[in-house]
Each structure stands twice: as C-alpha cells, then as structure tokens.
Tab-separated table of C-alpha atoms in Angstrom:
chain	number	residue	atom	x	y	z
A	5	ASP	CA	0.000	0.000	0.000
A	6	ALA	CA	1.270	3.496	-0.834
A	7	GLY	CA	0.135	4.919	2.472
A	8	VAL	CA	-1.915	8.083	2.870
A	9	ILE	CA	-1.539	10.316	-0.168
A	10	GLN	CA	-1.937	14.068	-0.013
A	11	SER	CA	-1.854	16.659	-2.735
A	12	PRO	CA	-0.509	19.149	-3.379
A	13	ARG	CA	2.599	18.899	-1.209
A	14	HIS	CA	3.106	22.640	-1.335
A	15	GLU	CA	0.637	25.400	-2.064
A	16	VAL	CA	1.336	29.102	-2.250
A	17	THR	CA	-1.639	31.341	-2.816
A	18	GLU	CA	-2.757	34.895	-2.336
A	19	MET	CA	-5.150	36.031	0.328
A	20	GLY	CA	-8.742	35.671	-0.780
A	21	GLN	CA	-8.151	32.733	-3.086
A	22	GLU	CA	-9.812	29.364	-2.681
A	23	VAL	CA	-7.579	26.493	-1.631
A	24	THR	CA	-8.439	22.804	-1.940
A	25	LEU	CA	-6.373	20.134	-0.257
A	26	ARG	CA	-6.825	16.494	-1.186
A	27	CYS	CA	-6.346	13.220	0.611
A	28	LYS	CA	-6.513	9.562	-0.325
A	29	PRO	CA	-6.621	7.339	2.774
A	30	ILE	CA	-5.234	3.849	3.053
A	31	SER	CA	-7.557	1.345	1.442
A	32	GLY	CA	-9.758	-0.384	4.001
A	33	HIS	CA	-9.415	2.316	6.657
A	34	ASN	CA	-12.794	3.599	7.792
A	35	SER	CA	-11.778	6.771	9.653
A	36	LEU	CA	-10.157	9.873	8.212
A	37	PHE	CA	-8.773	12.868	10.079
A	38	TRP	CA	-7.678	16.352	9.019
A	39	TYR	CA	-5.109	18.153	11.193
A	40	ARG	CA	-3.373	21.497	11.072
A	41	GLN	CA	0.095	22.053	12.528
A	42	THR	CA	1.738	25.374	13.341
A	43	MET	CA	4.544	26.381	15.648
A	44	MET	CA	2.188	28.469	17.753
A	45	ARG	CA	-0.717	26.069	18.166
A	46	GLY	CA	0.900	22.689	17.609
A	47	LEU	CA	-1.138	19.871	16.081
A	48	GLU	CA	-4.873	20.592	15.964
A	49	LEU	CA	-7.620	18.219	14.878
A	50	LEU	CA	-9.915	20.015	12.459
A	51	ILE	CA	-12.458	17.343	11.551
A	52	TYR	CA	-12.803	13.615	11.311
A	53	PHE	CA	-14.980	11.199	9.364
A	54	ASN	CA	-16.085	7.692	10.128
A	55	ASN	CA	-17.386	5.636	7.202
A	56	ASN	CA	-17.436	8.847	5.120
A	57	VAL	CA	-19.688	10.650	7.619
A	58	PRO	CA	-18.394	13.748	9.462
A	59	ILE	CA	-18.397	12.929	13.164
A	60	ASP	CA	-16.757	15.902	14.837
A	61	ASP	CA	-16.015	19.213	13.131
A	62	SER	CA	-15.609	21.221	16.309
A	63	GLY	CA	-11.997	21.950	15.410
A	64	MET	CA	-12.836	23.678	12.150
A	65	PRO	CA	-11.808	27.252	12.873
A	66	GLU	CA	-14.562	29.076	11.021
A	67	ASP	CA	-17.024	28.902	8.169
A	68	ARG	CA	-14.273	29.534	5.665
A	69	PHE	CA	-13.207	25.928	6.206
A	70	SER	CA	-15.174	22.994	4.842
A	71	ALA	CA	-14.416	19.311	4.363
A	72	LYS	CA	-16.033	16.545	2.380
A	73	MET	CA	-15.606	12.829	1.979
A	74	PRO	CA	-17.690	11.771	-1.032
A	75	ASN	CA	-16.409	8.187	-0.907
A	76	ALA	CA	-14.123	5.923	1.077
A	77	SER	CA	-11.070	6.745	-1.004
A	78	PHE	CA	-11.121	10.531	-1.207
A	79	SER	CA	-11.507	13.597	0.969
A	80	THR	CA	-11.040	17.321	0.467
A	81	LEU	CA	-10.432	20.233	2.786
A	82	LYS	CA	-11.368	23.580	1.310
A	83	ILE	CA	-10.564	27.070	2.536
A	84	GLN	CA	-12.516	29.889	0.937
A	85	PRO	CA	-11.448	32.652	1.144
A	86	SER	CA	-7.944	31.967	2.410
A	87	GLU	CA	-6.161	34.290	4.824
A	88	PRO	CA	-2.481	34.609	5.834
A	89	ARG	CA	-3.253	33.110	9.271
A	90	ASP	CA	-4.286	29.895	7.537
A	91	SER	CA	-0.642	29.283	6.643
A	92	ALA	CA	0.298	25.945	8.179
A	93	VAL	CA	1.021	22.337	7.379
A	94	TYR	CA	-2.185	20.364	6.892
A	95	PHE	CA	-2.086	16.637	7.535
A	96	CYS	CA	-4.526	13.949	6.631
A	97	ALA	CA	-4.497	10.676	8.559
A	98	SER	CA	-6.472	7.477	8.293
A	99	ARG	CA	-7.202	4.725	10.745
A	100	GLY	CA	-8.514	1.205	10.616
A	101	GLU	CA	-8.086	-1.510	13.214
A	102	PRO	CA	-5.958	-1.514	15.379
A	103	PRO	CA	-6.440	2.130	16.317
A	104	GLU	CA	-3.162	3.731	15.319
A	105	GLN	CA	-3.326	6.548	12.790
A	106	TYR	CA	-1.327	6.694	9.585
A	107	PHE	CA	-0.371	10.181	8.500
A	108	GLY	CA	0.189	11.549	5.051
A	109	PRO	CA	3.222	13.682	4.217
A	110	GLY	CA	1.251	16.902	4.651
A	111	THR	CA	0.497	19.943	2.526
A	112	ARG	CA	2.476	23.055	3.371
A	113	LEU	CA	0.164	25.995	2.733
A	114	THR	CA	1.436	29.541	2.469
A	115	VAL	CA	-1.065	32.341	2.065
A	116	THR	CA	0.472	35.702	1.174
B	6	SER	CA	-8.494	21.870	26.508
B	7	GLN	CA	-7.967	18.122	26.509
B	8	GLN	CA	-4.507	18.500	25.068
B	9	GLY	CA	-1.834	16.575	26.893
B	10	GLU	CA	1.354	18.092	28.172
B	11	GLU	CA	4.780	16.704	27.516
B	12	ASP	CA	8.034	17.419	29.196
B	13	PRO	CA	10.643	18.313	28.589
B	14	GLN	CA	9.767	20.494	25.617
B	15	ALA	CA	13.273	19.925	24.314
B	16	LEU	CA	15.973	17.403	25.140
B	17	SER	CA	19.551	17.318	23.939
B	18	ILE	CA	21.726	14.247	24.531
B	19	GLN	CA	24.740	12.421	23.143
B	20	GLU	CA	24.588	9.249	21.084
B	21	GLY	CA	24.472	6.180	23.277
B	22	GLU	CA	22.641	7.919	26.118
B	23	ASN	CA	19.062	7.163	27.060
B	24	ALA	CA	16.260	9.655	26.418
B	25	THR	CA	13.166	9.855	28.593
B	26	MET	CA	10.069	11.850	27.686
B	27	ASN	CA	7.000	12.259	29.837
B	28	CYS	CA	3.368	12.837	28.993
B	29	SER	CA	0.453	13.850	31.197
B	30	TYR	CA	-3.171	13.819	30.155
B	31	LYS	CA	-6.528	14.766	31.602
B	32	THR	CA	-9.236	12.240	30.757
B	33	SER	CA	-9.838	8.514	31.099
B	34	ILE	CA	-8.437	6.649	28.122
B	35	ASN	CA	-8.740	3.491	26.059
B	36	ASN	CA	-5.101	3.644	25.059
B	37	LEU	CA	-2.141	5.967	24.728
B	38	GLN	CA	0.038	6.141	21.663
B	39	TRP	CA	3.441	7.618	20.892
B	40	TYR	CA	4.313	9.117	17.541
B	41	ARG	CA	7.488	10.457	16.020
B	42	GLN	CA	7.816	13.320	13.557
B	43	ASN	CA	10.923	14.070	11.595
B	44	SER	CA	11.326	17.653	10.448
B	45	GLY	CA	9.019	18.424	7.537
B	46	ARG	CA	7.375	15.005	7.584
B	47	GLY	CA	4.160	13.424	8.801
B	48	LEU	CA	3.823	11.662	12.122
B	49	VAL	CA	4.743	8.008	12.364
B	50	HIS	CA	3.199	5.668	14.910
B	51	LEU	CA	5.725	4.113	17.299
B	52	ILE	CA	3.896	2.182	19.981
B	53	LEU	CA	0.477	1.799	21.611
B	54	ILE	CA	-0.203	0.914	25.232
B	55	ARG	CA	-3.684	0.018	26.407
B	56	SER	CA	-5.215	1.320	29.609
B	57	ASN	CA	-4.902	-2.080	31.295
B	58	GLU	CA	-1.194	-2.338	30.518
B	59	ARG	CA	1.563	-0.828	32.616
B	60	GLU	CA	4.619	-1.327	30.454
B	61	LYS	CA	5.388	-2.189	26.878
B	62	HIS	CA	8.574	-2.686	24.877
B	63	SER	CA	9.368	-2.407	21.194
B	64	GLY	CA	13.008	-2.652	20.199
B	65	ARG	CA	14.825	0.214	21.917
B	66	LEU	CA	11.544	1.775	23.052
B	67	ARG	CA	9.998	1.283	26.468
B	68	VAL	CA	6.671	2.858	27.366
B	69	THR	CA	5.076	2.977	30.788
B	70	LEU	CA	1.564	4.019	31.713
B	71	ASP	CA	0.225	5.074	35.107
B	72	THR	CA	-3.506	5.622	34.789
B	73	SER	CA	-3.824	6.681	38.438
B	74	LYS	CA	-1.505	9.600	37.744
B	75	LYS	CA	-2.682	10.042	34.163
B	76	SER	CA	0.869	9.935	32.914
B	77	SER	CA	3.104	8.007	30.557
B	78	SER	CA	6.771	7.938	29.725
B	79	LEU	CA	8.732	6.976	26.641
B	80	LEU	CA	12.279	5.742	27.064
B	81	ILE	CA	14.609	5.432	24.096
B	82	THR	CA	17.679	3.433	25.021
B	83	ALA	CA	21.109	3.715	23.400
B	84	SER	CA	20.009	6.690	21.325
B	85	ARG	CA	21.309	7.339	17.830
B	86	ALA	CA	21.629	10.509	15.786
B	87	ALA	CA	18.808	9.151	13.619
B	88	ASP	CA	16.480	9.337	16.635
B	89	THR	CA	16.542	13.138	16.346
B	90	ALA	CA	12.905	14.121	15.893
B	91	SER	CA	9.863	15.395	17.759
B	92	TYR	CA	7.946	12.872	19.823
B	93	PHE	CA	4.250	13.178	20.612
B	94	CYS	CA	1.970	11.286	22.913
B	95	ALA	CA	-1.664	10.914	21.928
B	96	THR	CA	-4.584	9.709	23.996
B	97	ASP	CA	-7.548	7.753	22.703
B	98	ALA	CA	-10.195	8.839	25.175
B	99	LEU	CA	-13.104	6.719	26.324
B	100	GLY	CA	-16.224	7.336	24.244
B	101	PHE	CA	-14.369	9.125	21.481
B	102	GLN	CA	-12.796	7.936	18.253
B	103	LYS	CA	-10.272	10.718	17.926
B	104	LEU	CA	-6.773	11.126	19.328
B	105	VAL	CA	-5.733	14.091	21.417
B	106	PHE	CA	-2.083	14.926	20.832
B	107	GLY	CA	0.335	16.391	23.327
B	108	THR	CA	2.562	19.353	22.693
B	109	GLY	CA	5.584	17.233	21.807
B	110	THR	CA	9.196	16.858	22.902
B	111	ARG	CA	11.966	17.865	20.521
B	112	LEU	CA	14.829	15.407	20.854
B	113	LEU	CA	18.298	16.192	19.529
B	114	VAL	CA	20.850	13.403	19.580
B	115	SER	CA	24.362	14.550	18.828
B	116	PRO	CA	26.970	12.194	17.360
C-alpha cells in the first residue's frame, strides 16, 4: 500500500483565493482525520470522518473551512477565502483496526 | 483543553545515552500512543499501550503508563543521531474515536 496520499505537497496562494487540499486514505481504513500544525498552536484536529460521515467538526476554525468525503477513497479540505493566518502544514491521517493513525506527508500551505 | 502536556519540551543528549520523555493527560483513556515526527514530515506511529497495561517494549523503546496519575513515559535506550525528531503522545479517550495529541518533545541526539 502506498500509504496516505496528499496533494498538493506545497501550495502558495494569495489572500482571498480558494484552496483545496486532497487526501486519499489507506484502502480499508474507515476513519479519516484532518489536522493542522503550526509552531504556535501545535497539532490541531480540524475534523474527522467515520465511514465517510463527518463525526466531529468542532476543530474547524470558522465557516471559511469545509471538508467533504464523497467516498471511502477521497476527501477534500477547502478554505474559501484563504487568509495569511491559515498558513500551516495540513495533515490527513487514516485509521482502521488496530487504532493507530497513519499520517500523510502533509500539505504546506502559504497564504500571502 | 484536553490536550496533553509533555516534558521536557526539548531534550539534547549524546549518542548512546538514554532519552526519557513524559506525557500527562486529563481524561480517562482506552489507550495511549506515541508518535514520532521528523522535520518536515508526517507523524509516524511508534507504539500503543492500552489502559490495562503498565509497560510495553518495542526494540529500543519502552513505554510505561500510570492511569492513576494520568501519565506516561517513553524511554529510548542507546540513542542514535537518527532518533533526532519530535515525539508526541496521543490519547484515545473513552467514548471518542479521535486522538488528542500532546505538545511534543523535541529530541536532539548529537553524534
């Protein structure tokens, strides 16, 4: 298995633009997690899905952030409009049984 | 916040020495996990210890869990320069499916 795949690996965009981050979980895993990591706030859980259904989105910072999981093999995290304070590394992780999480390589987002 | 606390925040040792990192958490848990993150990379799972276990070993790693004190420790024996990374504990709380990550310990192992 190729592991969790994220794209793009790097994204540089201007304030106000829409950003879409993509994730392909490990086949057979039924839970998917989106995290954000910054020096100031550390690793934050934004949202997670179980069997493609959003379970807890309490970590989503504001309405500018949205996430979807249309099927078991694909998820997106969208920021619209983006702001400089959204600059961070965004990780996707998936989990099956046993309960350890497998992380993707991350998307480094820079909003100027 | 449910976020766990780890100490020290940073640790610098020489190759061959042992490294000990501690983690405290706030809620009852199903299990506690340790992850490693190399600079610029995603987190990698190292070891999981269940709430009914007190100690677990994996290679040069030794993890202990004290649920009465809500704390855990990770010991890396005979450290190597390649062990340089950040180490995070994460708790899998009862009734939840998500992990709550600690603040991390940055370990530097010098040759």
